[in-house]
Amino acid sequence: MAVRIDVSAFRSSIPAQVVAAAERFLQDGSLGDLEALGGGARAVVRDGRIRFQPWVGVVDQALIGDCDAGRMSGLASPREL
């Protein structure tokens, strides 16, 4: 099943601190390449010495995310997004 995401609407739904952390990761080269996994995508993210792997995908027609980052770098847990 193909999914189309309204990037503008999605971005506006994300807390400002998460957007800021994501932009920092993009700018400093902390994001690895995306890889397909379990019907979604994940990438390795490095925050200093800490490495984590967030995943996002569509499950039962809902956009779902999972991440082992917890509260590192001011990121919200997946349940808060």
CSV table of N, CA, C and O in Angstrom, one decimal:
chain,number,residue,atom,x,y,z
A,1,MET,N,0.8,-1.2,0.0
A,1,MET,CA,0.0,0.0,0.0
A,1,MET,C,0.9,1.2,0.0
A,1,MET,O,1.8,1.4,0.8
A,2,ALA,N,0.6,2.2,-0.9
A,2,ALA,CA,1.4,3.4,-0.9
A,2,ALA,C,0.7,4.4,0.0
A,2,ALA,O,-0.5,4.4,0.2
A,3,VAL,N,1.6,5.2,0.6
A,3,VAL,CA,1.1,6.2,1.6
A,3,VAL,C,1.7,7.6,1.1
A,3,VAL,O,2.8,7.7,0.8
A,4,ARG,N,0.9,8.6,1.2
A,4,ARG,CA,1.3,10.0,0.9
A,4,ARG,C,1.1,10.8,2.2
A,4,ARG,O,0.1,10.8,2.8
A,5,ILE,N,2.2,11.5,2.6
A,5,ILE,CA,2.2,12.3,3.8
A,5,ILE,C,2.3,13.8,3.4
A,5,ILE,O,3.1,14.2,2.7
A,6,ASP,N,1.4,14.5,4.0
A,6,ASP,CA,1.4,16.0,3.8
A,6,ASP,C,2.5,16.5,4.7
A,6,ASP,O,2.3,16.6,6.0
A,7,VAL,N,3.7,16.8,4.2
A,7,VAL,CA,4.9,17.1,5.0
A,7,VAL,C,4.6,18.4,5.8
A,7,VAL,O,5.0,18.5,6.9
A,8,SER,N,4.0,19.4,5.2
A,8,SER,CA,3.7,20.6,5.9
A,8,SER,C,2.8,20.4,7.1
A,8,SER,O,3.1,20.9,8.2
A,9,ALA,N,1.8,19.6,6.9
A,9,ALA,CA,0.9,19.4,8.1
A,9,ALA,C,1.6,18.5,9.1
A,9,ALA,O,1.4,18.7,10.3
A,10,PHE,N,2.3,17.5,8.7
A,10,PHE,CA,3.1,16.7,9.6
A,10,PHE,C,4.1,17.5,10.4
A,10,PHE,O,4.1,17.4,11.6
A,11,ARG,N,4.8,18.3,9.7
A,11,ARG,CA,5.8,19.1,10.4
A,11,ARG,C,5.2,20.1,11.4
A,11,ARG,O,5.7,20.3,12.5
A,12,SER,N,4.0,20.7,11.1
A,12,SER,CA,3.4,21.6,12.0
A,12,SER,C,2.8,20.9,13.2
A,12,SER,O,2.5,21.5,14.2
A,13,SER,N,2.7,19.5,13.2
A,13,SER,CA,2.2,18.8,14.3
A,13,SER,C,3.2,18.3,15.3
A,13,SER,O,2.9,17.8,16.4
A,14,ILE,N,4.5,18.6,15.0
A,14,ILE,CA,5.6,18.1,15.8
A,14,ILE,C,6.0,19.3,16.8
A,14,ILE,O,6.1,20.4,16.4
A,15,PRO,N,6.3,18.9,18.0
A,15,PRO,CA,6.7,20.0,19.0
A,15,PRO,C,8.0,20.7,18.5
A,15,PRO,O,8.9,20.0,17.9
A,16,ALA,N,8.1,22.0,18.8
A,16,ALA,CA,9.2,22.8,18.4
A,16,ALA,C,10.6,22.2,18.8
A,16,ALA,O,11.5,22.3,18.0
A,17,GLN,N,10.6,21.7,20.0
A,17,GLN,CA,11.9,21.1,20.5
A,17,GLN,C,12.4,19.9,19.7
A,17,GLN,O,13.5,19.7,19.5
A,18,VAL,N,11.4,19.1,19.2
A,18,VAL,CA,11.7,18.0,18.4
A,18,VAL,C,12.2,18.4,17.0
A,18,VAL,O,13.2,17.9,16.4
A,19,VAL,N,11.5,19.4,16.4
A,19,VAL,CA,12.0,20.0,15.1
A,19,VAL,C,13.4,20.5,15.3
A,19,VAL,O,14.2,20.3,14.4
A,20,ALA,N,13.7,21.3,16.3
A,20,ALA,CA,15.0,21.8,16.5
A,20,ALA,C,16.1,20.8,16.6
A,20,ALA,O,17.1,20.9,16.0
A,21,ALA,N,15.8,19.7,17.4
A,21,ALA,CA,16.7,18.6,17.5
A,21,ALA,C,17.0,17.9,16.2
A,21,ALA,O,18.1,17.6,15.8
A,22,ALA,N,15.9,17.7,15.4
A,22,ALA,CA,16.0,17.0,14.1
A,22,ALA,C,16.8,17.9,13.2
A,22,ALA,O,17.7,17.4,12.4
A,23,GLU,N,16.6,19.2,13.2
A,23,GLU,CA,17.4,20.1,12.3
A,23,GLU,C,18.9,20.1,12.7
A,23,GLU,O,19.7,20.1,11.8
A,24,ARG,N,19.1,20.0,14.0
A,24,ARG,CA,20.5,19.9,14.4
A,24,ARG,C,21.2,18.6,14.0
A,24,ARG,O,22.3,18.6,13.5
A,25,PHE,N,20.5,17.5,14.1
A,25,PHE,CA,21.0,16.2,13.6
A,25,PHE,C,21.3,16.3,12.1
A,25,PHE,O,22.3,15.7,11.6
A,26,LEU,N,20.4,16.9,11.3
A,26,LEU,CA,20.6,17.0,9.9
A,26,LEU,C,21.8,17.8,9.6
A,26,LEU,O,22.6,17.4,8.7
A,27,GLN,N,22.0,19.0,10.2
A,27,GLN,CA,23.1,19.9,10.0
A,27,GLN,C,24.4,19.3,10.4
A,27,GLN,O,25.4,19.6,9.7
A,28,ASP,N,24.5,18.6,11.5
A,28,ASP,CA,25.8,18.1,11.9
A,28,ASP,C,26.2,16.7,11.4
A,28,ASP,O,27.2,16.1,11.9
A,29,GLY,N,25.4,16.2,10.5
A,29,GLY,CA,25.7,14.9,9.9
A,29,GLY,C,25.5,13.7,10.9
A,29,GLY,O,26.1,12.6,10.7
A,30,SER,N,24.6,13.8,11.8
A,30,SER,CA,24.3,12.8,12.8
A,30,SER,C,23.3,11.7,12.3
A,30,SER,O,23.1,10.8,13.1
A,31,LEU,N,22.7,11.9,11.2
A,31,LEU,CA,21.7,11.0,10.7
A,31,LEU,C,22.4,10.0,9.6
A,31,LEU,O,23.0,10.4,8.7
A,32,GLY,N,22.1,8.7,9.8
A,32,GLY,CA,22.6,7.7,8.8
A,32,GLY,C,21.5,7.6,7.7
A,32,GLY,O,20.5,8.3,7.7
A,33,ASP,N,21.9,6.8,6.8
A,33,ASP,CA,20.9,6.6,5.6
A,33,ASP,C,19.7,5.9,6.1
A,33,ASP,O,19.7,5.0,7.0
A,34,LEU,N,18.6,6.2,5.5
A,34,LEU,CA,17.3,5.5,5.7
A,34,LEU,C,17.4,4.1,5.2
A,34,LEU,O,18.0,3.8,4.1
A,35,GLU,N,16.8,3.2,5.9
A,35,GLU,CA,16.7,1.8,5.4
A,35,GLU,C,15.3,1.3,5.7
A,35,GLU,O,14.6,1.6,6.7
A,36,ALA,N,14.8,0.5,4.7
A,36,ALA,CA,13.4,-0.1,4.9
A,36,ALA,C,13.5,-1.2,5.9
A,36,ALA,O,14.4,-2.0,6.0
A,37,LEU,N,12.5,-1.2,6.8
A,37,LEU,CA,12.4,-2.2,7.9
A,37,LEU,C,11.0,-2.3,8.4
A,37,LEU,O,10.4,-1.3,8.7
A,38,GLY,N,10.5,-3.5,8.4
A,38,GLY,CA,9.2,-3.8,9.0
A,38,GLY,C,8.0,-3.0,8.4
A,38,GLY,O,7.2,-2.5,9.2
A,39,GLY,N,8.0,-2.7,7.1
A,39,GLY,CA,7.0,-1.9,6.6
A,39,GLY,C,7.1,-0.4,6.8
A,39,GLY,O,6.2,0.4,6.5
A,40,GLY,N,8.3,0.0,7.3
A,40,GLY,CA,8.5,1.5,7.5
A,40,GLY,C,10.0,1.8,7.2
A,40,GLY,O,10.6,1.1,6.3
A,41,ALA,N,10.5,2.7,7.9
A,41,ALA,CA,11.9,3.1,7.7
A,41,ALA,C,12.6,3.5,9.0
A,41,ALA,O,11.9,4.0,9.9
A,42,ARG,N,13.9,3.3,9.0
A,42,ARG,CA,14.6,3.7,10.2
A,42,ARG,C,16.0,4.2,9.8
A,42,ARG,O,16.4,4.0,8.6
A,43,ALA,N,16.6,4.9,10.6
A,43,ALA,CA,18.0,5.4,10.4
A,43,ALA,C,18.7,5.4,11.7
A,43,ALA,O,18.1,5.6,12.8
A,44,VAL,N,20.0,5.3,11.7
A,44,VAL,CA,20.8,5.4,12.8
A,44,VAL,C,21.0,6.9,13.1
A,44,VAL,O,21.3,7.7,12.2
A,45,VAL,N,20.8,7.3,14.3
A,45,VAL,CA,21.0,8.7,14.7
A,45,VAL,C,22.1,8.7,15.9
A,45,VAL,O,22.0,7.9,16.8
A,46,ARG,N,23.0,9.6,15.8
A,46,ARG,CA,24.0,9.7,16.8
A,46,ARG,C,23.9,11.1,17.5
A,46,ARG,O,23.8,12.1,16.8
A,47,ASP,N,23.9,11.0,18.8
A,47,ASP,CA,23.9,12.3,19.6
A,47,ASP,C,25.1,12.2,20.5
A,47,ASP,O,25.0,11.6,21.6
A,48,GLY,N,26.2,12.8,20.1
A,48,GLY,CA,27.5,12.6,20.8
A,48,GLY,C,27.9,11.2,20.7
A,48,GLY,O,28.0,10.6,19.7
A,49,ARG,N,28.0,10.5,21.9
A,49,ARG,CA,28.4,9.1,22.0
A,49,ARG,C,27.2,8.2,22.0
A,49,ARG,O,27.4,7.0,21.9
A,50,ILE,N,26.0,8.7,22.0
A,50,ILE,CA,24.8,7.9,22.1
A,50,ILE,C,24.3,7.6,20.7
A,50,ILE,O,24.3,8.5,19.8
A,51,ARG,N,23.9,6.4,20.5
A,51,ARG,CA,23.4,6.0,19.2
A,51,ARG,C,22.1,5.4,19.4
A,51,ARG,O,21.9,4.5,20.3
A,52,PHE,N,21.1,5.8,18.6
A,52,PHE,CA,19.8,5.2,18.6
A,52,PHE,C,19.2,5.0,17.2
A,52,PHE,O,19.7,5.6,16.3
A,53,GLN,N,18.1,4.3,17.1
A,53,GLN,CA,17.5,4.0,15.8
A,53,GLN,C,16.0,4.2,15.8
A,53,GLN,O,15.2,3.3,16.1
A,54,PRO,N,15.5,5.4,15.5
A,54,PRO,CA,14.1,5.6,15.4
A,54,PRO,C,13.5,4.9,14.2
A,54,PRO,O,14.2,4.8,13.2
A,55,TRP,N,12.3,4.5,14.3
A,55,TRP,CA,11.6,3.8,13.2
A,55,TRP,C,10.3,4.5,13.1
A,55,TRP,O,9.6,4.9,14.0
A,56,VAL,N,9.8,4.7,11.8
A,56,VAL,CA,8.5,5.2,11.5
A,56,VAL,C,7.9,4.4,10.4
A,56,VAL,O,8.6,4.0,9.5
A,57,GLY,N,6.6,4.1,10.5
A,57,GLY,CA,5.9,3.4,9.5
A,57,GLY,C,4.4,3.5,9.6
A,57,GLY,O,3.9,4.2,10.6
A,58,VAL,N,3.7,3.0,8.7
A,58,VAL,CA,2.2,3.0,8.8
A,58,VAL,C,1.7,1.7,9.2
A,58,VAL,O,2.0,0.6,8.6
A,59,VAL,N,0.9,1.7,10.3
A,59,VAL,CA,0.4,0.4,10.8
A,59,VAL,C,-1.1,0.7,11.0
A,59,VAL,O,-1.6,1.6,11.6
A,60,ASP,N,-1.9,-0.2,10.4
A,60,ASP,CA,-3.4,0.0,10.5
A,60,ASP,C,-3.9,1.4,10.1
A,60,ASP,O,-4.7,2.0,10.8
A,61,GLN,N,-3.3,1.9,9.0
A,61,GLN,CA,-3.6,3.2,8.5
A,61,GLN,C,-3.3,4.4,9.4
A,61,GLN,O,-3.8,5.5,9.2
A,62,ALA,N,-2.4,4.2,10.3
A,62,ALA,CA,-1.9,5.2,11.2
A,62,ALA,C,-0.4,5.3,11.2
A,62,ALA,O,0.3,4.3,11.1
A,63,LEU,N,0.1,6.5,11.2
A,63,LEU,CA,1.6,6.8,11.2
A,63,LEU,C,2.1,6.5,12.7
A,63,LEU,O,1.6,7.1,13.6
A,64,ILE,N,3.0,5.6,12.8
A,64,ILE,CA,3.5,5.1,14.1
A,64,ILE,C,5.0,5.3,14.1
A,64,ILE,O,5.7,5.1,13.2
A,65,GLY,N,5.5,5.7,15.3
A,65,GLY,CA,6.9,5.8,15.5
A,65,GLY,C,7.4,5.1,16.7
A,65,GLY,O,6.6,4.9,17.6
A,66,ASP,N,8.6,4.6,16.7
A,66,ASP,CA,9.2,3.9,17.8
A,66,ASP,C,10.6,4.4,17.9
A,66,ASP,O,11.3,4.5,16.9
A,67,CYS,N,11.1,4.6,19.1
A,67,CYS,CA,12.5,5.0,19.2
A,67,CYS,C,13.0,4.7,20.6
A,67,CYS,O,12.3,4.8,21.6
A,68,ASP,N,14.2,4.3,20.7
A,68,ASP,CA,14.9,3.9,21.9
A,68,ASP,C,15.6,5.1,22.6
A,68,ASP,O,16.3,5.0,23.5
A,69,ALA,N,15.3,6.3,22.1
A,69,ALA,CA,16.0,7.5,22.5
A,69,ALA,C,15.5,8.0,23.9
A,69,ALA,O,16.2,8.7,24.6
A,70,GLY,N,14.2,7.8,24.2
A,70,GLY,CA,13.7,8.4,25.4
A,70,GLY,C,13.8,9.9,25.5
A,70,GLY,O,13.3,10.6,24.6
A,71,ARG,N,14.4,10.4,26.5
A,71,ARG,CA,14.5,11.9,26.6
A,71,ARG,C,15.8,12.4,26.3
A,71,ARG,O,16.2,13.5,26.6
A,72,MET,N,16.6,11.7,25.5
A,72,MET,CA,17.9,12.3,25.1
A,72,MET,C,17.8,13.5,24.2
A,72,MET,O,16.8,13.6,23.4
A,73,SER,N,18.6,14.4,24.4
A,73,SER,CA,18.6,15.6,23.5
A,73,SER,C,17.4,16.4,23.5
A,73,SER,O,17.1,17.1,22.5
A,74,GLY,N,16.5,16.3,24.5
A,74,GLY,CA,15.3,17.0,24.5
A,74,GLY,C,14.2,16.5,23.6
A,74,GLY,O,13.2,17.1,23.4
A,75,LEU,N,14.5,15.3,23.1
A,75,LEU,CA,13.5,14.7,22.2
A,75,LEU,C,12.3,14.1,23.0
A,75,LEU,O,12.5,13.6,24.1
A,76,ALA,N,11.1,14.2,22.5
A,76,ALA,CA,10.0,13.6,23.1
A,76,ALA,C,10.0,12.1,22.9
A,76,ALA,O,10.5,11.7,21.9
A,77,SER,N,9.4,11.4,23.8
A,77,SER,CA,9.2,10.0,23.5
A,77,SER,C,8.1,9.8,22.5
A,77,SER,O,7.3,10.7,22.2
A,78,PRO,N,8.1,8.6,21.8
A,78,PRO,CA,7.1,8.4,20.7
A,78,PRO,C,5.7,8.6,21.2
A,78,PRO,O,4.8,9.1,20.5
A,79,ARG,N,5.4,8.3,22.4
A,79,ARG,CA,4.0,8.5,23.0
A,79,ARG,C,3.6,9.9,23.0
A,79,ARG,O,2.5,10.2,23.1
A,80,GLU,N,4.6,10.8,23.1
A,80,GLU,CA,4.3,12.2,23.2
A,80,GLU,C,4.1,12.9,21.9
A,80,GLU,O,3.7,14.1,21.8
A,81,LEU,N,4.5,12.2,20.8
A,81,LEU,CA,4.4,12.9,19.5
A,81,LEU,C,3.0,12.7,18.9
A,81,LEU,O,2.3,11.9,19.1
